[in-house]
CSV table of C-alpha atoms in Angstrom, one decimal:
chain,number,residue,atom,x,y,z
M,1,MET,CA,74.0,158.8,153.2
M,2,ARG,CA,74.7,157.1,156.6
M,3,TYR,CA,74.3,153.7,155.0
M,4,ILE,CA,76.5,154.5,152.1
M,5,TRP,CA,79.2,155.7,154.5
M,6,LEU,CA,78.9,152.5,156.6
M,7,ILE,CA,79.2,150.3,153.5
M,8,MET,CA,82.2,152.3,152.2
M,9,LYS,CA,83.8,151.8,155.6
M,10,VAL,CA,83.5,148.0,155.7
M,11,THR,CA,84.5,147.7,152.1
M,12,PHE,CA,87.6,149.8,152.8
M,13,LYS,CA,88.5,147.9,155.9
M,14,ASP,CA,88.0,144.5,154.3
M,15,GLY,CA,90.0,145.5,151.2
M,16,ILE,CA,92.9,147.3,152.9
M,17,ARG,CA,93.5,144.3,155.1
M,18,SER,CA,93.5,141.9,152.2
M,19,ARG,CA,96.6,139.9,151.4
M,20,VAL,CA,96.0,140.5,147.7
M,21,LEU,CA,96.7,144.2,148.3
M,22,PHE,CA,99.8,143.4,150.3
M,23,GLY,CA,101.1,141.4,147.4
M,24,ILE,CA,100.3,144.2,144.9
M,25,THR,CA,102.2,146.7,147.1
M,26,ILE,CA,105.3,144.5,147.4
M,27,LEU,CA,105.3,143.9,143.7
M,28,SER,CA,105.1,147.7,143.0
M,29,VAL,CA,107.9,148.4,145.4
M,30,LEU,CA,110.1,145.9,143.5
M,31,LEU,CA,109.1,147.6,140.2
M,32,PHE,CA,110.0,151.0,141.5
M,33,ALA,CA,113.4,149.7,142.6
M,34,ALA,CA,113.8,148.1,139.2
M,35,ASP,CA,112.9,151.5,137.7
M,36,VAL,CA,116.1,153.0,139.2
M,37,VAL,CA,118.2,150.1,138.0
M,38,ILE,CA,116.8,150.0,134.5
M,39,THR,CA,117.1,153.8,134.1
M,40,ASN,CA,120.8,153.4,134.9
M,41,LEU,CA,121.2,151.3,131.7
M,42,PHE,CA,120.0,154.2,129.4
M,43,SER,CA,122.2,157.1,128.3
M,44,LEU,CA,119.5,159.0,126.3
M,45,ASP,CA,116.1,160.4,127.4
M,46,VAL,CA,116.8,159.1,130.9
M,47,GLY,CA,113.9,161.3,132.3
M,48,LYS,CA,111.4,159.8,129.9
M,49,VAL,CA,112.5,156.2,130.6
M,50,MET,CA,112.1,156.9,134.4
M,51,ILE,CA,108.7,158.4,134.0
M,52,ASP,CA,107.5,155.7,131.6
M,53,ILE,CA,108.6,152.8,133.9
M,54,GLY,CA,107.4,154.5,137.0
M,55,PHE,CA,103.9,155.1,135.5
M,56,ALA,CA,103.8,151.6,134.0
M,57,ALA,CA,104.4,150.2,137.6
M,58,LEU,CA,101.6,152.5,138.8
M,59,SER,CA,99.3,151.2,136.1
M,60,LEU,CA,100.1,147.6,136.9
M,61,ALA,CA,99.4,148.2,140.6
M,62,GLY,CA,96.1,150.1,139.9
M,63,LEU,CA,94.9,147.5,137.4
M,64,SER,CA,95.8,144.7,139.8
M,65,VAL,CA,93.8,146.4,142.5
M,66,ILE,CA,90.8,146.6,140.2
M,67,PHE,CA,91.0,143.1,138.7
M,68,PHE,CA,92.0,141.1,141.7
M,69,LEU,CA,90.7,143.1,144.6
M,70,GLY,CA,87.8,145.1,143.1
M,71,ILE,CA,86.2,142.4,140.8
M,72,GLY,CA,87.2,139.8,143.4
M,73,MET,CA,85.4,141.5,146.3
M,74,LEU,CA,82.3,142.5,144.4
M,75,SER,CA,82.1,139.1,142.8
M,76,GLN,CA,82.4,137.4,146.1
M,77,ASP,CA,79.6,139.6,147.4
M,78,ILE,CA,77.2,138.8,144.5
M,79,HIS,CA,78.1,135.2,143.7
M,80,ASN,CA,78.9,134.0,147.2
M,81,LYS,CA,75.9,136.0,148.6
M,82,THR,CA,78.0,138.0,151.1
M,83,VAL,CA,75.7,140.8,149.9
M,84,TYR,CA,72.9,139.2,151.9
M,85,MET,CA,74.4,140.5,155.2
M,86,VAL,CA,74.0,144.0,153.8
M,87,ILE,CA,70.7,144.0,151.9
M,88,SER,CA,68.9,142.0,154.5
M,89,ARG,CA,69.1,145.3,156.5
M,90,PRO,CA,67.0,148.4,155.6
M,91,VAL,CA,69.6,149.3,152.9
M,92,THR,CA,68.6,149.9,149.3
M,93,ARG,CA,70.5,148.2,146.5
M,94,SER,CA,71.5,151.6,145.2
M,95,GLN,CA,73.1,152.5,148.6
M,96,TYR,CA,74.9,149.2,148.5
M,97,ILE,CA,76.4,149.8,145.0
M,98,ILE,CA,77.4,153.4,145.7
M,99,GLY,CA,78.9,152.4,149.1
M,100,LYS,CA,80.8,149.5,147.6
M,101,PHE,CA,82.1,151.7,144.7
M,102,GLY,CA,83.0,154.4,147.2
M,103,GLY,CA,84.9,152.0,149.3
M,104,LEU,CA,86.9,150.6,146.4
M,105,THR,CA,87.6,154.1,145.1
M,106,LEU,CA,89.0,154.9,148.5
M,107,ILE,CA,91.2,151.9,148.4
M,108,LEU,CA,92.4,152.8,144.9
M,109,LEU,CA,93.0,156.4,146.1
M,110,VAL,CA,95.1,155.2,149.1
M,111,VAL,CA,97.1,152.7,147.0
M,112,MET,CA,97.7,155.4,144.3
M,113,ALA,CA,98.8,157.9,146.9
M,114,ILE,CA,101.2,155.5,148.6
M,115,LEU,CA,102.6,154.2,145.3
M,116,GLY,CA,102.7,157.7,143.8
M,117,ALA,CA,104.8,158.7,146.8
M,118,LEU,CA,107.0,155.7,146.2
M,119,ALA,CA,107.3,156.6,142.5
M,120,LEU,CA,108.5,160.0,143.6
M,121,VAL,CA,111.0,158.5,145.9
M,122,SER,CA,112.3,156.3,143.0
M,123,PHE,CA,112.5,159.4,140.8
M,124,GLY,CA,114.4,161.2,143.6
M,125,VAL,CA,116.8,158.3,144.1
M,126,GLY,CA,117.3,157.9,140.4
M,127,SER,CA,118.1,161.6,140.0
M,128,LEU,CA,120.6,161.4,142.8
M,129,LEU,CA,122.3,158.4,141.3
M,130,LEU,CA,122.4,160.0,137.9
M,131,GLU,CA,123.3,163.4,139.3
M,132,GLY,CA,120.1,165.1,138.3
M,133,SER,CA,119.9,163.9,134.8
M,134,ALA,CA,117.0,161.4,135.7
M,135,LEU,CA,114.6,164.3,136.1
M,136,PRO,CA,112.9,165.3,132.8
M,137,ARG,CA,113.5,168.7,131.2
M,138,ASN,CA,111.3,171.5,132.7
M,139,PHE,CA,110.2,169.1,135.5
M,140,SER,CA,107.3,170.6,137.4
M,141,TRP,CA,105.6,169.3,140.5
M,142,PRO,CA,102.1,170.6,139.5
M,143,ILE,CA,102.4,168.7,136.2
M,144,LEU,CA,103.4,165.6,137.9
M,145,MET,CA,100.5,165.8,140.3
M,146,THR,CA,98.1,166.5,137.4
M,147,THR,CA,99.5,163.5,135.5
M,148,LEU,CA,99.0,161.3,138.7
M,149,PHE,CA,95.4,162.6,139.0
M,150,PHE,CA,94.5,161.8,135.4
M,151,HIS,CA,96.1,158.4,135.9
M,152,PHE,CA,93.8,157.8,138.9
M,153,LEU,CA,90.8,159.1,136.9
M,154,SER,CA,91.5,156.5,134.1
M,155,LEU,CA,91.6,153.8,136.8
M,156,LEU,CA,88.3,155.1,138.2
M,157,VAL,CA,86.7,154.7,134.7
M,158,VAL,CA,88.1,151.1,134.5
M,159,LEU,CA,86.8,150.4,138.0
M,160,SER,CA,83.3,151.5,137.0
M,161,ILE,CA,83.5,149.2,133.9
M,162,ALA,CA,84.6,146.4,136.2
M,163,PHE,CA,81.6,147.1,138.4
M,164,PHE,CA,79.2,147.0,135.5
M,165,PHE,CA,80.5,143.7,134.1
M,166,THR,CA,80.7,142.0,137.6
M,167,ILE,CA,77.0,142.8,138.1
M,168,ILE,CA,75.8,141.6,134.7
M,169,SER,CA,78.0,138.5,134.3
M,170,SER,CA,77.5,135.2,136.0
M,171,SER,CA,81.2,134.7,137.0
M,172,MET,CA,84.2,136.6,138.2
M,173,TYR,CA,86.3,135.4,135.2
M,174,LEU,CA,83.8,136.6,132.7
M,175,ALA,CA,83.8,140.0,134.4
M,176,MET,CA,87.6,140.1,134.3
M,177,LEU,CA,87.6,139.1,130.6
M,178,PHE,CA,85.1,141.8,129.6
M,179,THR,CA,86.8,144.5,131.6
M,180,PHE,CA,90.2,143.6,130.1
M,181,CYS,CA,88.7,143.7,126.6
M,182,VAL,CA,87.2,147.2,127.2
M,183,TYR,CA,90.5,148.3,128.8
M,184,PHE,CA,92.4,147.1,125.8
M,185,ILE,CA,90.0,148.7,123.3
M,186,GLY,CA,89.9,151.9,125.3
M,187,ASN,CA,93.6,152.3,125.2
M,188,SER,CA,94.0,151.7,121.4
M,189,ILE,CA,90.8,153.0,119.9
M,190,GLU,CA,92.1,156.6,119.7
M,191,THR,CA,95.2,155.6,117.7
M,192,ILE,CA,93.2,153.3,115.4
M,193,VAL,CA,90.7,156.1,114.6
M,194,LYS,CA,93.5,158.6,114.0
M,195,VAL,CA,95.2,156.2,111.6
M,196,LEU,CA,92.0,155.6,109.7
M,197,VAL,CA,91.0,159.2,109.5
M,198,LYS,CA,94.4,160.4,108.4
M,199,GLY,CA,94.6,157.6,105.9
M,200,GLU,CA,98.4,157.9,105.6
M,201,PHE,CA,99.2,154.2,105.7
M,202,ILE,CA,95.9,152.7,104.6
M,203,THR,CA,92.8,153.9,102.6
M,204,PRO,CA,89.8,152.4,104.5
M,205,SER,CA,86.3,152.5,103.2
M,206,ARG,CA,84.1,155.4,104.5
M,207,PHE,CA,81.8,152.9,106.2
M,208,TYR,CA,84.7,151.5,108.2
M,209,VAL,CA,85.8,154.9,109.3
M,210,ILE,CA,82.3,155.8,110.4
M,211,LEU,CA,82.0,152.5,112.2
M,212,MET,CA,85.2,152.9,114.1
M,213,LYS,CA,84.3,156.5,115.0
M,214,GLY,CA,81.0,155.2,116.3
M,215,ILE,CA,82.8,152.6,118.4
M,216,SER,CA,85.1,155.2,119.8
M,217,TRP,CA,82.1,157.1,121.1
M,218,PHE,CA,80.9,154.0,122.9
M,219,PHE,CA,84.1,152.7,124.4
M,220,PRO,CA,86.0,154.8,126.9
M,221,ASN,CA,89.0,156.6,125.4
M,222,LEU,CA,91.4,155.7,128.1
M,223,ALA,CA,94.4,157.1,126.1
M,224,ALA,CA,92.9,160.6,126.7
M,225,PHE,CA,93.9,160.4,130.3
M,226,ASP,CA,97.5,159.5,129.5
M,227,ILE,CA,99.3,162.9,129.7
M,228,LYS,CA,102.6,161.6,130.9
M,229,ALA,CA,104.3,162.7,127.6
M,230,THR,CA,103.8,166.4,128.8
M,231,LEU,CA,105.6,165.5,132.0
M,232,ALA,CA,108.4,163.5,130.3
M,233,TYR,CA,109.1,166.1,127.7
M,234,GLY,CA,108.4,169.2,129.9
M,235,LEU,CA,105.6,170.3,127.5
M,236,PRO,CA,103.0,172.9,128.5
M,237,GLN,CA,99.6,171.5,129.5
M,238,ASP,CA,96.3,172.6,127.8
M,239,VAL,CA,94.0,173.6,130.6
M,240,THR,CA,90.8,173.3,128.5
M,241,TYR,CA,91.8,169.8,127.4
M,242,LEU,CA,92.4,168.8,131.0
M,243,LEU,CA,89.1,170.2,132.1
M,244,TRP,CA,87.1,168.5,129.4
M,245,THR,CA,89.0,165.2,130.0
M,246,GLY,CA,88.1,165.5,133.7
M,247,VAL,CA,84.5,166.0,132.9
M,248,TYR,CA,84.6,163.1,130.4
M,249,GLY,CA,86.2,160.8,133.0
M,250,PHE,CA,83.8,161.5,135.8
M,251,GLY,CA,80.8,161.6,133.4
M,252,TYR,CA,81.7,158.2,131.9
M,253,SER,CA,82.1,156.6,135.4
M,254,PHE,CA,78.8,158.2,136.5
M,255,ILE,CA,76.9,156.9,133.6
M,256,LEU,CA,78.3,153.4,134.1
M,257,ILE,CA,77.5,153.4,137.8
M,258,LEU,CA,74.0,154.5,136.9
M,259,LEU,CA,73.6,151.6,134.4
M,260,THR,CA,75.0,149.2,137.1
M,261,LEU,CA,72.4,150.5,139.6
M,262,MET,CA,69.6,150.0,137.0
M,263,VAL,CA,70.6,146.4,136.4
M,264,PHE,CA,71.3,145.6,140.0
M,265,ARG,CA,67.9,146.9,141.1
M,266,GLN,CA,66.1,144.4,138.9
M,267,LYS,CA,68.5,141.5,139.5
M,268,ASP,CA,67.5,138.3,141.4
M,269,ILE,CA,70.2,137.6,143.9
M,270,CYS,CA,70.1,133.8,144.4
F,1,MET,CA,47.0,140.4,159.9
F,2,GLY,CA,50.0,138.1,160.6
F,3,GLU,CA,53.5,139.3,161.2
F,4,ILE,CA,54.7,137.6,157.9
F,5,VAL,CA,52.2,137.2,155.1
F,6,PHE,CA,53.0,135.3,151.9
F,7,ASP,CA,50.2,136.3,149.6
F,8,ARG,CA,49.7,134.1,146.5
F,9,LEU,CA,53.4,134.0,145.5
F,10,THR,CA,54.5,132.6,142.2
F,11,LYS,CA,58.0,132.5,141.0
F,12,SER,CA,59.7,130.9,138.0
F,13,PHE,CA,63.3,130.8,136.9
F,14,LYS,CA,64.7,130.6,133.4
F,15,TYR,CA,67.0,127.6,132.7
F,16,GLY,CA,68.4,127.9,129.2
F,17,PHE,CA,65.3,128.3,127.0
F,18,LYS,CA,62.9,126.8,129.5
F,19,ARG,CA,61.1,128.4,132.5
F,20,GLN,CA,60.6,126.3,135.6
F,21,THR,CA,58.1,127.3,138.2
F,22,VAL,CA,59.5,126.9,141.7
F,23,LEU,CA,56.6,128.5,143.7
F,24,GLN,CA,53.0,128.1,142.8
F,25,ASP,CA,50.4,130.3,144.4
F,26,LEU,CA,52.0,130.1,147.9
F,27,THR,CA,50.0,131.6,150.6
F,28,LEU,CA,51.0,131.5,154.2
F,29,GLU,CA,50.5,133.6,157.3
F,30,ILE,CA,52.7,133.6,160.4
F,31,GLU,CA,51.3,135.0,163.6
F,32,LYS,CA,53.1,137.2,166.2
F,33,GLY,CA,55.0,135.2,168.8
F,34,GLU,CA,55.0,131.8,167.1
F,35,ILE,CA,57.8,129.6,166.0
F,36,PHE,CA,57.0,128.4,162.6
F,37,GLY,CA,59.0,125.5,160.9
F,38,PHE,CA,59.0,125.5,157.1
F,39,LEU,CA,59.7,122.0,155.9
F,40,GLY,CA,60.3,120.4,152.6
F,41,PRO,CA,62.7,118.3,150.6
F,42,ASN,CA,65.6,119.8,148.7
F,43,GLY,CA,64.4,122.1,145.9
F,44,ALA,CA,60.9,122.4,147.3
F,45,GLY,CA,61.0,126.2,147.3
F,46,LYS,CA,61.8,127.0,151.0
F,47,SER,CA,64.9,129.2,150.3
F,48,THR,CA,63.1,130.8,147.4
F,49,SER,CA,60.3,131.8,149.7
F,50,ILE,CA,62.7,133.2,152.2
F,51,ASN,CA,64.6,135.0,149.5
F,52,ILE,CA,61.4,136.7,148.3
F,53,ALA,CA,60.5,137.6,152.0
F,54,LEU,CA,63.9,139.5,152.1
F,55,ASP,CA,63.5,141.0,148.6
F,56,PHE,CA,66.7,139.2,147.3
F,57,ILE,CA,64.5,137.9,144.5
F,58,ARG,CA,61.2,139.3,143.1
F,59,PRO,CA,58.1,137.2,142.7
F,60,ASP,CA,56.4,136.9,139.3
F,61,THR,CA,53.0,137.5,141.0
F,62,GLY,CA,52.0,138.0,144.6
F,63,LYS,CA,53.7,139.7,147.5
F,64,VAL,CA,55.1,139.3,151.0
F,65,LEU,CA,54.2,141.6,153.8
F,66,ILE,CA,56.2,142.1,157.0
F,67,LYS,CA,54.1,143.6,159.7
F,68,GLY,CA,51.8,144.9,157.0
F,69,GLU,CA,54.6,146.5,154.9
F,70,PRO,CA,55.6,145.1,151.5
F,71,THR,CA,59.1,143.7,151.4
F,72,SER,CA,59.9,145.9,148.4
F,73,GLU,CA,60.2,148.7,151.0
F,74,PRO,CA,63.6,148.6,152.6
F,75,ALA,CA,62.1,149.9,155.9
F,76,SER,CA,60.2,146.6,156.3
F,77,ARG,CA,63.5,144.9,156.9
F,78,ARG,CA,64.0,147.0,160.1
F,79,HIS,CA,61.9,144.3,161.9
F,80,ILE,CA,63.8,141.3,160.5
F,81,GLY,CA,66.9,139.5,161.7
F,82,TYR,CA,68.0,137.1,159.0
F,83,MET,CA,70.5,134.2,159.0
F,84,PRO,CA,71.3,132.6,155.6
F,85,GLU,CA,71.9,128.9,155.1
F,86,GLN,CA,75.5,129.4,154.2
F,87,PRO,CA,76.7,132.6,155.8
F,88,HIS,CA,79.5,134.6,154.1
F,89,PHE,CA,81.0,137.6,155.6
F,90,TYR,CA,83.6,140.3,154.9
F,91,GLU,CA,86.4,137.9,156.0
F,92,GLN,CA,89.0,140.4,157.1
F,93,LEU,CA,86.6,142.0,159.6
F,94,THR,CA,86.3,140.9,163.3
F,95,PRO,CA,83.0,139.9,165.0
F,96,ARG,CA,83.0,143.3,166.7
F,97,GLU,CA,83.2,145.1,163.4
F,98,LEU,CA,80.6,142.9,161.8
F,99,LEU,CA,78.1,143.3,164.6
F,100,GLU,CA,78.8,147.0,164.6
F,101,PHE,CA,78.0,147.2,160.9
F,102,GLY,CA,74.8,145.1,161.4
F,103,GLY,CA,73.7,147.2,164.3
F,104,LEU,CA,74.4,150.6,162.8
F,105,THR,CA,72.7,149.7,159.5
F,106,SER,CA,69.6,148.6,161.5
F,107,GLY,CA,69.4,152.0,163.2
F,108,MET,CA,71.0,151.3,166.6
F,109,ASP,CA,73.1,154.0,168.3
F,110,ARG,CA,76.7,153.3,169.3
F,111,GLY,CA,76.2,153.2,173.0
F,112,GLU,CA,73.4,150.7,172.9
F,113,LEU,CA,75.4,148.7,170.2
F,114,LYS,CA,78.5,148.4,172.4
F,115,VAL,CA,76.5,146.7,175.2
F,116,GLN,CA,74.5,144.6,172.9
F,117,THR,CA,77.6,143.3,171.0
F,118,GLN,CA,79.1,142.1,174.3
F,119,THR,CA,75.8,140.5,175.4
F,120,ILE,CA,75.2,138.7,172.1
F,121,LEU,CA,78.8,137.4,171.7
F,122,ASP,CA,78.7,136.2,175.2
F,123,LYS,CA,75.5,134.3,174.6
F,124,LEU,CA,77.1,132.8,171.4
F,125,GLU,CA,80.2,131.9,173.3
F,126,LEU,CA,82.3,134.0,171.0
F,127,LEU,CA,83.4,136.8,173.3
F,128,ALA,CA,86.9,135.5,173.5
F,129,PHE,CA,87.2,135.9,169.7
F,130,ILE,CA,85.7,139.4,169.5
F,131,ASP,CA,88.8,141.0,167.8
F,132,ARG,CA,89.9,138.0,165.6
F,133,PRO,CA,89.3,138.2,161.8
F,134,VAL,CA,86.4,136.0,160.8
F,135,ARG,CA,88.5,134.3,158.1
F,136,THR,CA,90.2,132.3,160.9
F,137,PHE,CA,86.9,131.0,162.2
F,138,SER,CA,85.5,127.4,161.7
F,139,LYS,CA,82.2,126.8,159.9
F,140,GLY,CA,80.3,126.5,163.2
F,141,MET,CA,81.7,129.7,164.6
F,142,LYS,CA,80.7,131.5,161.4
F,143,GLN,CA,77.2,130.1,161.7
F,144,ARG,CA,77.1,131.6,165.3
F,145,ILE,CA,78.3,135.0,164.0
F,146,ALA,CA,75.5,134.9,161.4
F,147,LEU,CA,73.0,134.3,164.2
F,148,GLY,CA,74.6,137.1,166.2
F,149,LEU,CA,74.2,139.4,163.2
F,150,ALA,CA,70.5,138.4,162.9
F,151,MET,CA,69.9,139.2,166.6
F,152,ILE,CA,72.1,142.3,167.1
F,153,HIS,CA,69.3,144.8,166.7
F,154,ASP,CA,66.8,142.9,168.8
F,155,PRO,CA,64.4,142.3,165.8
F,156,GLU,CA,60.8,141.4,166.3
F,157,ILE,CA,61.0,138.7,163.6
F,158,LEU,CA,63.8,136.1,163.0
F,159,ILE,CA,64.0,134.5,159.6
F,160,LEU,CA,66.5,131.6,159.7
F,161,ASP,CA,67.3,129.5,156.6
F,162,GLU,CA,68.5,126.1,157.8
F,163,PRO,CA,69.9,127.4,161.0
F,164,MET,CA,71.1,124.0,162.3
F,165,SER,CA,72.8,122.8,159.2
F,166,GLY,CA,76.6,122.3,159.7
F,167,LEU,CA,76.3,122.7,163.5
F,168,ASP,CA,77.6,120.1,166.0
F,169,PRO,CA,75.2,118.9,168.7
F,170,LEU,CA,76.4,121.6,171.1
F,171,GLY,CA,75.9,124.3,168.5
F,172,ARG,CA,72.4,123.0,167.7
F,173,GLY,CA,71.6,123.1,171.4
F,174,LEU,CA,72.7,126.7,171.6
F,175,VAL,CA,70.6,127.7,168.6
F,176,SER,CA,67.6,125.9,170.0
F,177,ARG,CA,68.0,127.7,173.3
F,178,LEU,CA,68.2,131.1,171.6
F,179,ILE,CA,65.1,130.4,169.5
F,180,LEU,CA,63.2,129.5,172.7
F,181,GLU,CA,64.5,132.6,174.4
F,182,PHE,CA,63.2,134.6,171.5
F,183,LYS,CA,59.8,133.0,171.9
F,184,LYS,CA,59.6,133.9,175.5
F,185,MET,CA,60.0,137.5,174.5
F,186,GLU,CA,56.9,137.0,172.3
F,187,LYS,CA,58.9,137.4,169.1
F,188,THR,CA,58.3,135.6,165.9
F,189,VAL,CA,60.6,132.9,164.4
F,190,PHE,CA,60.3,131.6,160.9
F,191,PHE,CA,62.8,128.9,160.0
F,192,SER,CA,63.4,126.3,157.3
F,193,THR,CA,65.0,123.0,158.1
F,194,HIS,CA,65.5,119.4,157.2
F,195,ILE,CA,66.2,118.3,160.8
F,196,LEU,CA,62.8,117.2,162.0
F,197,ASN,CA,63.8,116.5,165.6
F,198,ASP,CA,64.3,120.2,166.0
F,199,VAL,CA,61.0,121.0,164.5
F,200,GLU,CA,59.2,118.7,167.0
F,201,MET,CA,61.0,120.3,169.9
F,202,LEU,CA,60.7,124.0,168.9
F,203,CYS,CA,57.7,124.7,166.6
F,204,ASP,CA,54.2,125.8,167.4
F,205,ARG,CA,53.2,125.3,163.7
F,206,ILE,CA,54.7,123.9,160.6
F,207,GLY,CA,54.3,124.4,156.9
F,208,ILE,CA,55.1,121.6,154.4
F,209,ILE,CA,56.1,122.6,150.9
F,210,HIS,CA,56.8,120.3,148.0
F,211,LEU,CA,57.5,121.3,144.4
F,212,GLY,CA,56.6,124.9,145.1
F,213,LYS,CA,53.1,124.1,146.5
F,214,MET,CA,52.0,124.2,150.2
F,215,LEU,CA,50.9,120.8,151.2
F,216,TYR,CA,50.1,121.4,154.8
F,217,CYS,CA,50.0,124.3,157.3
F,218,GLY,CA,49.0,123.7,160.9
F,219,ASP,CA,50.2,122.1,164.2
F,220,ILE,CA,52.5,119.1,164.3
F,221,MET,CA,49.9,116.7,165.7
F,222,GLY,CA,47.5,117.5,162.9
F,223,PHE,CA,50.1,116.5,160.4
F,224,GLN,CA,51.5,113.5,162.3
F,225,ARG,CA,48.1,111.8,162.7
F,226,ASN,CA,48.7,108.1,163.2
F,227,PHE,CA,52.4,108.1,162.5
F,228,ASP,CA,54.8,107.5,165.4
F,229,THR,CA,57.1,110.3,164.4
F,230,LEU,CA,57.0,113.5,162.4
F,231,GLU,CA,59.7,112.2,160.2
F,232,ALA,CA,57.6,109.1,159.2
F,233,ALA,CA,54.6,111.3,158.5
F,234,PHE,CA,56.8,113.7,156.4
F,235,VAL,CA,58.4,110.9,154.4
F,236,ASN,CA,55.0,109.3,153.7
F,237,GLU,CA,53.4,112.6,152.6
F,238,ILE,CA,56.2,113.5,150.3
F,239,THR,CA,56.4,110.0,148.8
F,240,GLU,CA,52.7,110.0,148.1
F,241,ARG,CA,52.7,113.4,146.5
F,242,SER,CA,55.7,112.6,144.4
F,243,GLN,CA,53.9,109.5,143.0
F,244,GLU,CA,50.8,111.5,142.0
């Protein structure tokens, strides 16, 4: 546990001082400022517009952290052999992966906490400028926090996917490409399966429906974590759904990290 | 039994559809307190052997023992200080933080580590830069930090992969001095190099490797025979073997 903590600490220090992170934060601040300005241009559903733009900015920041900082740092460790300075000590490879993942999760958490707070500020400023109409109907702080938590959880799943691909691929760009593909599929697979199963617009073959359902079990359903509609429209949240989605998110990340460990333990690092 | 034992190591890598053997039945034993120079032309298998000794890569057959413990056991690395050929660090960290990490992961306590960090950085003439991020350092300074990381926990064995490459004459002098200091303390140094002058000056024994096979293991004079310099003997040996 001591080694994991030490690796987490150096990963966090190295990442949090990175200029990449500074750039991502500046970009996000600009997006939140733009959120207030853009929302002013709308006359209907102002609350929903504000929430959508605010969370889009959060997503962009979170994904940038994963793609440019997470994949970048891990890839540098593996492909530039920075990892030698860690595993030449009495540290196991599993401790290294868990520590590294922990450190990057911590960075993601801190970034999400800071940007989440900035998002709240932008919502606040927006509602002041628009005399309260910027806040969605039945706005509730617990729902906002839950939405932010699930947003973070979806990023955690993407981070574990990024870890897996960085370890198995030979270059950083391949890892980025694979992770992006899975992210894209993960966000759209639920809608595709729904359309196919309902058969309202098309009548697909049974084989195709089964195939897509199979694929949907394999790829992460990232849309499941997107509960901002309940926040934007002031809808009640289904606790059982939230609970199972939480289990699903942590479970998916856990399995991916386990797979990453299995691959990394056997890998020649040279 | 020796401090470091390479026992019938064989390793091959896959390049496309072909497998290329880079180490063939390599056997070597390094005794306690000796400075051993591992020589060979580029691609001979020096770094591969070192990488196996640190468990970065796994051999197809054979094993490496460090003080009797197989390198597959992380605990065996307690005894080792390692310096890679091209050191890379967490660039945003400072020498103090890097050495702290190295010391703590090697089982040192904080009090002991604080004193040792100052001593090592002073020896490496880097004390003035103790709190400056490593990303601002020159190649030579990074090389010295790597040596500091290898020595921070006062290991019994130093494994150095091309420690002199990229260093200016002053830097090389500093590394040589530190290696000799290490020997005085009856510690073991195993290093690979291309720079044969350093080998003549530092090593008790040498090992010559070519195309993954050990050609010679013994003292320098035994290898040099009638040649004026070690370099001449080395070039002659490698040329002859390449023509076979």
